[in-house]
Amino acid sequence: SHMSLESYEIRETLSKSRTTLVRRAVRKLDGVPVILKGPSREHPTAREIGQLEFEYRVLRRLEGPGIVRALDLERAGSSPVLVLEDYGGENIDLRGGALLPLDVFFNVAIAVARALGRVHARNVVHKDVTLSNTLMHPRTHEVKLIDFGIASELSREHQSADTASQLEGTLPF
C-alpha cells in the first residue's frame, strides 16, 4: 500500500473499490480508533481527489448526531486521506441477509430520517442513502450516516423540481 501515514497504525481493510480504500486504524498519538478513507490507486484522478476533499468539507459542515465525524484530512503523498471517527458502528448491510428485529429496524429508520433532516436543513443532499452507507453500533444501536462522496450542496436558487431529475445513487431508499 502506498499510503504513508506514519501517525496511524493500520488494523484492517474494510473495503476497497476501484477508486476508494477504506481502512480501520488507530491514531498512535492517543490510541483513538479511526477510519481512513483514501484513494485506492497510487495516482488518483483530480476528480477522486476532489471528491475526498469535498466529502471532508461536507462532513465538517454537517457535524452532529447521526453523521459520522470527520476528524482530519491528511496527505499521503499527493493524495488526501479522510480521517473519520470509528465509533464502533458496523455496516448494517453486512449482516448476511439477517433481518433486523422490527424495533431495531424502526430505530434505524427514525435515526436515518433524523440525520437526513439535519443534512437537508443544511442544504446538502446525500444522494446515496443505502444500508451500506449506514453504520449501527451492535450494542447501543447508535446509527450514523457515512459516505457523502457524491452528496451535493444546493444553492438556494437551485432548490426546484429539477433536482428530482438529477438523482443518483440507490432509488428505493
PDB file of N, CA, C and O in Angstrom, residues 15-83:
ATOM      1  N   SER A  15     -12.965  -1.951   3.098  1.00  0.00           N
ATOM      2  CA  SER A  15     -13.468  -2.104   1.736  1.00  0.00           C
ATOM      3  C   SER A  15     -12.480  -1.491   0.760  1.00  0.00           C
ATOM      4  O   SER A  15     -11.734  -0.569   1.097  1.00  0.00           O
ATOM      5  N   LYS A  16     -12.509  -2.049  -0.449  1.00  0.00           N
ATOM      6  CA  LYS A  16     -11.661  -1.498  -1.495  1.00  0.00           C
ATOM      7  C   LYS A  16     -12.464  -1.518  -2.777  1.00  0.00           C
ATOM      8  O   LYS A  16     -12.989  -2.552  -3.175  1.00  0.00           O
ATOM      9  N   SER A  17     -12.598  -0.345  -3.388  1.00  0.00           N
ATOM     10  CA  SER A  17     -13.291  -0.275  -4.672  1.00  0.00           C
ATOM     11  C   SER A  17     -12.280   0.193  -5.705  1.00  0.00           C
ATOM     12  O   SER A  17     -11.107   0.367  -5.403  1.00  0.00           O
ATOM     13  N   ARG A  18     -12.767   0.436  -6.900  1.00  0.00           N
ATOM     14  CA  ARG A  18     -11.900   0.901  -7.977  1.00  0.00           C
ATOM     15  C   ARG A  18     -11.247   2.232  -7.593  1.00  0.00           C
ATOM     16  O   ARG A  18     -10.129   2.514  -7.972  1.00  0.00           O
ATOM     17  N   THR A  19     -11.968   3.032  -6.816  1.00  0.00           N
ATOM     18  CA  THR A  19     -11.466   4.372  -6.524  1.00  0.00           C
ATOM     19  C   THR A  19     -11.076   4.586  -5.057  1.00  0.00           C
ATOM     20  O   THR A  19     -10.259   5.456  -4.769  1.00  0.00           O
ATOM     21  N   THR A  20     -11.687   3.820  -4.142  1.00  0.00           N
ATOM     22  CA  THR A  20     -11.545   4.134  -2.719  1.00  0.00           C
ATOM     23  C   THR A  20     -11.067   2.968  -1.885  1.00  0.00           C
ATOM     24  O   THR A  20     -11.511   1.831  -2.074  1.00  0.00           O
ATOM     25  N   LEU A  21     -10.192   3.275  -0.942  1.00  0.00           N
ATOM     26  CA  LEU A  21      -9.710   2.278   0.008  1.00  0.00           C
ATOM     27  C   LEU A  21     -10.106   2.762   1.403  1.00  0.00           C
ATOM     28  O   LEU A  21      -9.790   3.888   1.793  1.00  0.00           O
ATOM     29  N   VAL A  22     -10.835   1.903   2.138  1.00  0.00           N
ATOM     30  CA  VAL A  22     -11.304   2.275   3.473  1.00  0.00           C
ATOM     31  C   VAL A  22     -10.707   1.312   4.479  1.00  0.00           C
ATOM     32  O   VAL A  22     -10.868   0.095   4.350  1.00  0.00           O
ATOM     33  N   ARG A  23     -10.003   1.870   5.466  1.00  0.00           N
ATOM     34  CA  ARG A  23      -9.322   1.013   6.434  1.00  0.00           C
ATOM     35  C   ARG A  23      -9.558   1.473   7.867  1.00  0.00           C
ATOM     36  O   ARG A  23      -9.752   2.650   8.118  1.00  0.00           O
ATOM     37  N   ARG A  24      -9.525   0.501   8.740  1.00  0.00           N
ATOM     38  CA  ARG A  24      -9.651   0.778  10.168  1.00  0.00           C
ATOM     39  C   ARG A  24      -8.236   0.937  10.712  1.00  0.00           C
ATOM     40  O   ARG A  24      -7.354   0.153  10.373  1.00  0.00           O
ATOM     41  N   ALA A  25      -8.023   1.950  11.550  1.00  0.00           N
ATOM     42  CA  ALA A  25      -6.685   2.211  12.068  1.00  0.00           C
ATOM     43  C   ALA A  25      -6.779   2.793  13.465  1.00  0.00           C
ATOM     44  O   ALA A  25      -7.880   3.056  13.972  1.00  0.00           O
ATOM     45  N   VAL A  26      -5.616   2.986  14.068  1.00  0.00           N
ATOM     46  CA  VAL A  26      -5.548   3.616  15.383  1.00  0.00           C
ATOM     47  C   VAL A  26      -4.557   4.771  15.289  1.00  0.00           C
ATOM     48  O   VAL A  26      -3.483   4.624  14.704  1.00  0.00           O
ATOM     49  N   ARG A  27      -4.943   5.921  15.828  1.00  0.00           N
ATOM     50  CA  ARG A  27      -4.038   7.063  15.845  1.00  0.00           C
ATOM     51  C   ARG A  27      -3.009   6.821  16.948  1.00  0.00           C
ATOM     52  O   ARG A  27      -3.365   6.690  18.119  1.00  0.00           O
ATOM     53  N   LYS A  28      -1.741   6.720  16.568  1.00  0.00           N
ATOM     54  CA  LYS A  28      -0.687   6.346  17.524  1.00  0.00           C
ATOM     55  C   LYS A  28      -0.577   7.326  18.685  1.00  0.00           C
ATOM     56  O   LYS A  28      -0.334   6.933  19.823  1.00  0.00           O
ATOM     57  N   LEU A  29      -0.767   8.588  18.380  1.00  0.00           N
ATOM     58  CA  LEU A  29      -0.629   9.640  19.384  1.00  0.00           C
ATOM     59  C   LEU A  29      -1.450   9.378  20.645  1.00  0.00           C
ATOM     60  O   LEU A  29      -0.970   9.530  21.755  1.00  0.00           O
ATOM     61  N   ASP A  30      -2.721   8.989  20.450  1.00  0.00           N
ATOM     62  CA  ASP A  30      -3.610   8.866  21.617  1.00  0.00           C
ATOM     63  C   ASP A  30      -4.441   7.586  21.618  1.00  0.00           C
ATOM     64  O   ASP A  30      -5.343   7.438  22.438  1.00  0.00           O
ATOM     65  N   GLY A  31      -4.150   6.670  20.676  1.00  0.00           N
ATOM     66  CA  GLY A  31      -4.875   5.402  20.667  1.00  0.00           C
ATOM     67  C   GLY A  31      -6.323   5.497  20.210  1.00  0.00           C
ATOM     68  O   GLY A  31      -7.096   4.560  20.388  1.00  0.00           O
ATOM     69  N   VAL A  32      -6.697   6.629  19.622  1.00  0.00           N
ATOM     70  CA  VAL A  32      -8.079   6.794  19.153  1.00  0.00           C
ATOM     71  C   VAL A  32      -8.307   5.964  17.895  1.00  0.00           C
ATOM     72  O   VAL A  32      -7.528   6.047  16.947  1.00  0.00           O
ATOM     73  N   PRO A  33      -9.368   5.118  17.886  1.00  0.00           N
ATOM     74  CA  PRO A  33      -9.668   4.350  16.676  1.00  0.00           C
ATOM     75  C   PRO A  33     -10.251   5.252  15.591  1.00  0.00           C
ATOM     76  O   PRO A  33     -11.086   6.102  15.885  1.00  0.00           O
ATOM     77  N   VAL A  34      -9.780   5.069  14.363  1.00  0.00           N
ATOM     78  CA  VAL A  34     -10.242   5.897  13.254  1.00  0.00           C
ATOM     79  C   VAL A  34     -10.490   5.039  12.022  1.00  0.00           C
ATOM     80  O   VAL A  34     -10.072   3.884  11.955  1.00  0.00           O
ATOM     81  N   ILE A  35     -11.202   5.625  11.076  1.00  0.00           N
ATOM     82  CA  ILE A  35     -11.375   5.024   9.756  1.00  0.00           C
ATOM     83  C   ILE A  35     -10.633   5.930   8.772  1.00  0.00           C
ATOM     84  O   ILE A  35     -10.826   7.151   8.796  1.00  0.00           O
ATOM     85  N   LEU A  36      -9.784   5.340   7.952  1.00  0.00           N
ATOM     86  CA  LEU A  36      -9.058   6.109   6.943  1.00  0.00           C
ATOM     87  C   LEU A  36      -9.674   5.824   5.584  1.00  0.00           C
ATOM     88  O   LEU A  36      -9.817   4.669   5.190  1.00  0.00           O
ATOM     89  N   LYS A  37     -10.059   6.866   4.886  1.00  0.00           N
ATOM     90  CA  LYS A  37     -10.658   6.701   3.565  1.00  0.00           C
ATOM     91  C   LYS A  37      -9.814   7.477   2.567  1.00  0.00           C
ATOM     92  O   LYS A  37      -9.700   8.697   2.654  1.00  0.00           O
ATOM     93  N   GLY A  38      -9.196   6.752   1.652  1.00  0.00           N
ATOM     94  CA  GLY A  38      -8.339   7.407   0.677  1.00  0.00           C
ATOM     95  C   GLY A  38      -8.495   6.763  -0.684  1.00  0.00           C
ATOM     96  O   GLY A  38      -9.257   5.809  -0.854  1.00  0.00           O
ATOM     97  N   PRO A  39      -7.771   7.263  -1.657  1.00  0.00           N
ATOM     98  CA  PRO A  39      -7.833   6.683  -2.997  1.00  0.00           C
ATOM     99  C   PRO A  39      -7.216   5.289  -2.990  1.00  0.00           C
ATOM    100  O   PRO A  39      -6.266   5.042  -2.249  1.00  0.00           O
ATOM    101  N   SER A  40      -7.749   4.393  -3.810  1.00  0.00           N
ATOM    102  CA  SER A  40      -7.187   3.042  -3.843  1.00  0.00           C
ATOM    103  C   SER A  40      -6.021   2.947  -4.819  1.00  0.00           C
ATOM    104  O   SER A  40      -5.272   1.998  -4.804  1.00  0.00           O
ATOM    105  N   ARG A  41      -5.880   3.970  -5.669  1.00  0.00           N
ATOM    106  CA  ARG A  41      -4.772   3.946  -6.633  1.00  0.00           C
ATOM    107  C   ARG A  41      -3.680   4.901  -6.214  1.00  0.00           C
ATOM    108  O   ARG A  41      -3.944   5.902  -5.547  1.00  0.00           O
ATOM    109  N   GLU A  42      -2.476   4.598  -6.657  1.00  0.00           N
ATOM    110  CA  GLU A  42      -1.351   5.441  -6.294  1.00  0.00           C
ATOM    111  C   GLU A  42      -1.479   6.824  -6.908  1.00  0.00           C
ATOM    112  O   GLU A  42      -1.091   7.824  -6.322  1.00  0.00           O
ATOM    113  N   HIS A  43      -2.053   6.893  -8.124  1.00  0.00           N
ATOM    114  CA  HIS A  43      -2.217   8.191  -8.784  1.00  0.00           C
ATOM    115  C   HIS A  43      -3.693   8.450  -9.051  1.00  0.00           C
ATOM    116  O   HIS A  43      -4.180   8.207 -10.149  1.00  0.00           O
ATOM    117  N   PRO A  44      -4.396   8.931  -8.026  1.00  0.00           N
ATOM    118  CA  PRO A  44      -5.829   9.174  -8.187  1.00  0.00           C
ATOM    119  C   PRO A  44      -6.077  10.315  -9.175  1.00  0.00           C
ATOM    120  O   PRO A  44      -5.206  11.170  -9.360  1.00  0.00           O
ATOM    121  N   THR A  45      -7.245  10.304  -9.786  1.00  0.00           N
ATOM    122  CA  THR A  45      -7.603  11.378 -10.703  1.00  0.00           C
ATOM    123  C   THR A  45      -7.932  12.638  -9.901  1.00  0.00           C
ATOM    124  O   THR A  45      -8.209  12.578  -8.700  1.00  0.00           O
ATOM    125  N   ALA A  46      -7.944  13.755 -10.597  1.00  0.00           N
ATOM    126  CA  ALA A  46      -8.307  15.029  -9.954  1.00  0.00           C
ATOM    127  C   ALA A  46      -9.711  14.916  -9.365  1.00  0.00           C
ATOM    128  O   ALA A  46     -10.000  15.457  -8.298  1.00  0.00           O
ATOM    129  N   ARG A  47     -10.575  14.167 -10.055  1.00  0.00           N
ATOM    130  CA  ARG A  47     -11.951  14.036  -9.584  1.00  0.00           C
ATOM    131  C   ARG A  47     -12.008  13.259  -8.271  1.00  0.00           C
ATOM    132  O   ARG A  47     -12.747  13.613  -7.348  1.00  0.00           O
ATOM    133  N   GLU A  48     -11.219  12.175  -8.182  1.00  0.00           N
ATOM    134  CA  GLU A  48     -11.197  11.371  -6.956  1.00  0.00           C
ATOM    135  C   GLU A  48     -10.648  12.191  -5.787  1.00  0.00           C
ATOM    136  O   GLU A  48     -11.159  12.118  -4.669  1.00  0.00           O
ATOM    137  N   ILE A  49      -9.628  12.985  -6.064  1.00  0.00           N
ATOM    138  CA  ILE A  49      -9.052  13.846  -5.028  1.00  0.00           C
ATOM    139  C   ILE A  49     -10.087  14.883  -4.592  1.00  0.00           C
ATOM    140  O   ILE A  49     -10.320  15.092  -3.402  1.00  0.00           O
ATOM    141  N   GLY A  50     -10.737  15.484  -5.589  1.00  0.00           N
ATOM    142  CA  GLY A  50     -11.753  16.495  -5.304  1.00  0.00           C
ATOM    143  C   GLY A  50     -12.900  15.945  -4.478  1.00  0.00           C
ATOM    144  O   GLY A  50     -13.430  16.633  -3.598  1.00  0.00           O
ATOM    145  N   GLN A  51     -13.272  14.698  -4.745  1.00  0.00           N
ATOM    146  CA  GLN A  51     -14.388  14.083  -4.042  1.00  0.00           C
ATOM    147  C   GLN A  51     -14.064  13.904  -2.560  1.00  0.00           C
ATOM    148  O   GLN A  51     -14.914  14.162  -1.701  1.00  0.00           O
ATOM    149  N   LEU A  52     -12.856  13.479  -2.251  1.00  0.00           N
ATOM    150  CA  LEU A  52     -12.463  13.303  -0.848  1.00  0.00           C
ATOM    151  C   LEU A  52     -12.412  14.651  -0.129  1.00  0.00           C
ATOM    152  O   LEU A  52     -12.858  14.772   1.010  1.00  0.00           O
ATOM    153  N   GLU A  53     -11.875  15.657  -0.812  1.00  0.00           N
ATOM    154  CA  GLU A  53     -11.803  16.985  -0.199  1.00  0.00           C
ATOM    155  C   GLU A  53     -13.208  17.546   0.019  1.00  0.00           C
ATOM    156  O   GLU A  53     -13.509  18.138   1.065  1.00  0.00           O
ATOM    157  N   PHE A  54     -14.084  17.307  -0.956  1.00  0.00           N
ATOM    158  CA  PHE A  54     -15.473  17.758  -0.856  1.00  0.00           C
ATOM    159  C   PHE A  54     -16.170  17.062   0.301  1.00  0.00           C
ATOM    160  O   PHE A  54     -16.873  17.680   1.102  1.00  0.00           O
ATOM    161  N   GLU A  55     -15.968  15.732   0.398  1.00  0.00           N
ATOM    162  CA  GLU A  55     -16.624  14.964   1.458  1.00  0.00           C
ATOM    163  C   GLU A  55     -16.184  15.458   2.831  1.00  0.00           C
ATOM    164  O   GLU A  55     -16.989  15.570   3.757  1.00  0.00           O
ATOM    165  N   TYR A  56     -14.908  15.784   2.957  1.00  0.00           N
ATOM    166  CA  TYR A  56     -14.400  16.321   4.223  1.00  0.00           C
ATOM    167  C   TYR A  56     -15.109  17.626   4.572  1.00  0.00           C
ATOM    168  O   TYR A  56     -15.596  17.811   5.686  1.00  0.00           O
ATOM    169  N   ARG A  57     -15.196  18.532   3.588  1.00  0.00           N
ATOM    170  CA  ARG A  57     -15.874  19.817   3.814  1.00  0.00           C
ATOM    171  C   ARG A  57     -17.326  19.617   4.232  1.00  0.00           C
ATOM    172  O   ARG A  57     -17.813  20.249   5.163  1.00  0.00           O
ATOM    173  N   VAL A  58     -18.020  18.736   3.514  1.00  0.00           N
ATOM    174  CA  VAL A  58     -19.435  18.499   3.804  1.00  0.00           C
ATOM    175  C   VAL A  58     -19.594  17.929   5.213  1.00  0.00           C
ATOM    176  O   VAL A  58     -20.441  18.382   5.983  1.00  0.00           O
ATOM    177  N   LEU A  59     -18.775  16.937   5.557  1.00  0.00           N
ATOM    178  CA  LEU A  59     -18.896  16.324   6.879  1.00  0.00           C
ATOM    179  C   LEU A  59     -18.602  17.329   7.988  1.00  0.00           C
ATOM    180  O   LEU A  59     -19.248  17.308   9.035  1.00  0.00           O
ATOM    181  N   ARG A  60     -17.639  18.205   7.776  1.00  0.00           N
ATOM    182  CA  ARG A  60     -17.344  19.214   8.795  1.00  0.00           C
ATOM    183  C   ARG A  60     -18.538  20.142   8.978  1.00  0.00           C
ATOM    184  O   ARG A  60     -18.848  20.563  10.086  1.00  0.00           O
ATOM    185  N   ARG A  61     -19.211  20.418   7.888  1.00  0.00           N
ATOM    186  CA  ARG A  61     -20.362  21.313   7.957  1.00  0.00           C
ATOM    187  C   ARG A  61     -21.564  20.649   8.620  1.00  0.00           C
ATOM    188  O   ARG A  61     -22.389  21.307   9.238  1.00  0.00           O
ATOM    189  N   LEU A  62     -21.658  19.329   8.457  1.00  0.00           N
ATOM    190  CA  LEU A  62     -22.841  18.620   8.950  1.00  0.00           C
ATOM    191  C   LEU A  62     -22.680  18.092  10.367  1.00  0.00           C
ATOM    192  O   LEU A  62     -23.566  17.434  10.873  1.00  0.00           O
ATOM    193  N   GLU A  63     -21.535  18.349  10.978  1.00  0.00           N
ATOM    194  CA  GLU A  63     -21.227  17.711  12.256  1.00  0.00           C
ATOM    195  C   GLU A  63     -22.417  17.702  13.207  1.00  0.00           C
ATOM    196  O   GLU A  63     -23.052  18.719  13.419  1.00  0.00           O
ATOM    197  N   GLY A  64     -22.716  16.534  13.768  1.00  0.00           N
ATOM    198  CA  GLY A  64     -23.832  16.414  14.699  1.00  0.00           C
ATOM    199  C   GLY A  64     -24.275  14.964  14.800  1.00  0.00           C
ATOM    200  O   GLY A  64     -23.723  14.090  14.131  1.00  0.00           O
ATOM    201  N   PRO A  65     -25.271  14.703  15.637  1.00  0.00           N
ATOM    202  CA  PRO A  65     -25.727  13.321  15.850  1.00  0.00           C
ATOM    203  C   PRO A  65     -26.158  12.675  14.540  1.00  0.00           C
ATOM    204  O   PRO A  65     -26.733  13.331  13.680  1.00  0.00           O
ATOM    205  N   GLY A  66     -25.847  11.419  14.394  1.00  0.00           N
ATOM    206  CA  GLY A  66     -26.306  10.668  13.232  1.00  0.00           C
ATOM    207  C   GLY A  66     -25.440  10.829  12.007  1.00  0.00           C
ATOM    208  O   GLY A  66     -25.736  10.265  10.951  1.00  0.00           O
ATOM    209  N   ILE A  67     -24.363  11.600  12.108  1.00  0.00           N
ATOM    210  CA  ILE A  67     -23.460  11.794  10.973  1.00  0.00           C
ATOM    211  C   ILE A  67     -22.050  11.456  11.429  1.00  0.00           C
ATOM    212  O   ILE A  67     -21.608  11.947  12.466  1.00  0.00           O
ATOM    213  N   VAL A  68     -21.369  10.626  10.662  1.00  0.00           N
ATOM    214  CA  VAL A  68     -20.015  10.248  11.061  1.00  0.00           C
ATOM    215  C   VAL A  68     -19.126  11.500  11.081  1.00  0.00           C
ATOM    216  O   VAL A  68     -19.253  12.372  10.227  1.00  0.00           O
ATOM    217  N   ARG A  69     -18.267  11.607  12.099  1.00  0.00           N
ATOM    218  CA  ARG A  69     -17.437  12.806  12.232  1.00  0.00           C
ATOM    219  C   ARG A  69     -16.159  12.704  11.423  1.00  0.00           C
ATOM    220  O   ARG A  69     -15.459  11.695  11.483  1.00  0.00           O
ATOM    221  N   ALA A  70     -15.863  13.766  10.688  1.00  0.00           N
ATOM    222  CA  ALA A  70     -14.568  13.850  10.001  1.00  0.00           C
ATOM    223  C   ALA A  70     -13.598  14.513  10.960  1.00  0.00           C
ATOM    224  O   ALA A  70     -13.832  15.626  11.421  1.00  0.00           O
ATOM    225  N   LEU A  71     -12.518  13.818  11.291  1.00  0.00           N
ATOM    226  CA  LEU A  71     -11.558  14.355  12.255  1.00  0.00           C
ATOM    227  C   LEU A  71     -10.476  15.165  11.568  1.00  0.00           C
ATOM    228  O   LEU A  71      -9.959  16.124  12.126  1.00  0.00           O
ATOM    229  N   ASP A  72     -10.125  14.764  10.350  1.00  0.00           N
ATOM    230  CA  ASP A  72      -8.972  15.387   9.721  1.00  0.00           C
ATOM    231  C   ASP A  72      -8.924  15.041   8.239  1.00  0.00           C
ATOM    232  O   ASP A  72      -9.583  14.099   7.799  1.00  0.00           O
ATOM    233  N   LEU A  73      -8.149  15.799   7.512  1.00  0.00           N
ATOM    234  CA  LEU A  73      -7.844  15.457   6.134  1.00  0.00           C
ATOM    235  C   LEU A  73      -6.323  15.433   6.050  1.00  0.00           C
ATOM    236  O   LEU A  73      -5.676  16.470   6.120  1.00  0.00           O
ATOM    237  N   GLU A  74      -5.771  14.239   5.986  1.00  0.00           N
ATOM    238  CA  GLU A  74      -4.319  14.067   5.963  1.00  0.00           C
ATOM    239  C   GLU A  74      -3.856  14.029   4.519  1.00  0.00           C
ATOM    240  O   GLU A  74      -4.645  13.869   3.600  1.00  0.00           O
ATOM    241  N   ARG A  75      -2.552  14.120   4.330  1.00  0.00           N
ATOM    242  CA  ARG A  75      -1.986  13.938   2.993  1.00  0.00           C
ATOM    243  C   ARG A  75      -1.102  12.705   3.010  1.00  0.00           C
ATOM    244  O   ARG A  75      -0.331  12.516   3.940  1.00  0.00           O
ATOM    245  N   ALA A  76      -1.247  11.883   2.001  1.00  0.00           N
ATOM    246  CA  ALA A  76      -0.317  10.770   1.805  1.00  0.00           C
ATOM    247  C   ALA A  76       0.250  10.990   0.416  1.00  0.00           C
ATOM    248  O   ALA A  76      -0.425  10.751  -0.579  1.00  0.00           O
ATOM    249  N   GLY A  77       1.469  11.508   0.351  1.00  0.00           N
ATOM    250  CA  GLY A  77       1.999  11.932  -0.932  1.00  0.00           C
ATOM    251  C   GLY A  77       1.136  13.065  -1.439  1.00  0.00           C
ATOM    252  O   GLY A  77       0.882  14.033  -0.729  1.00  0.00           O
ATOM    253  N   SER A  78       0.605  12.906  -2.641  1.00  0.00           N
ATOM    254  CA  SER A  78      -0.237  13.973  -3.187  1.00  0.00           C
ATOM    255  C   SER A  78      -1.715  13.700  -2.930  1.00  0.00           C
ATOM    256  O   SER A  78      -2.566  14.477  -3.326  1.00  0.00           O
ATOM    257  N   SER A  79      -2.011  12.570  -2.293  1.00  0.00           N
ATOM    258  CA  SER A  79      -3.412  12.181  -2.100  1.00  0.00           C
ATOM    259  C   SER A  79      -3.964  12.606  -0.753  1.00  0.00           C
ATOM    260  O   SER A  79      -3.303  12.466   0.266  1.00  0.00           O
ATOM    261  N   PRO A  80      -5.205  13.121  -0.748  1.00  0.00           N
ATOM    262  CA  PRO A  80      -5.852  13.389   0.522  1.00  0.00           C
ATOM    263  C   PRO A  80      -6.378  12.087   1.118  1.00  0.00           C
ATOM    264  O   PRO A  80      -6.804  11.198   0.389  1.00  0.00           O
ATOM    265  N   VAL A  81      -6.305  11.974   2.424  1.00  0.00           N
ATOM    266  CA  VAL A  81      -6.886  10.819   3.114  1.00  0.00           C
ATOM    267  C   VAL A  81      -7.798  11.352   4.207  1.00  0.00           C
ATOM    268  O   VAL A  81      -7.391  12.128   5.064  1.00  0.00           O
ATOM    269  N   LEU A  82      -9.057  10.938   4.124  1.00  0.00           N
ATOM    270  CA  LEU A  82     -10.069  11.386   5.058  1.00  0.00           C
ATOM    271  C   LEU A  82      -9.945  10.564   6.333  1.00  0.00           C
ATOM    272  O   LEU A  82      -9.928   9.335   6.281  1.00  0.00           O
ATOM    273  N   VAL A  83      -9.840  11.244   7.478  1.00  0.00           N
ATOM    274  CA  VAL A  83      -9.765  10.552   8.770  1.00  0.00           C
ATOM    275  C   VAL A  83     -11.113  10.729   9.462  1.00  0.00           C
ATOM    276  O   VAL A  83     -11.518  11.841   9.795  1.00  0.00           O
TER     277      VAL A  83
END
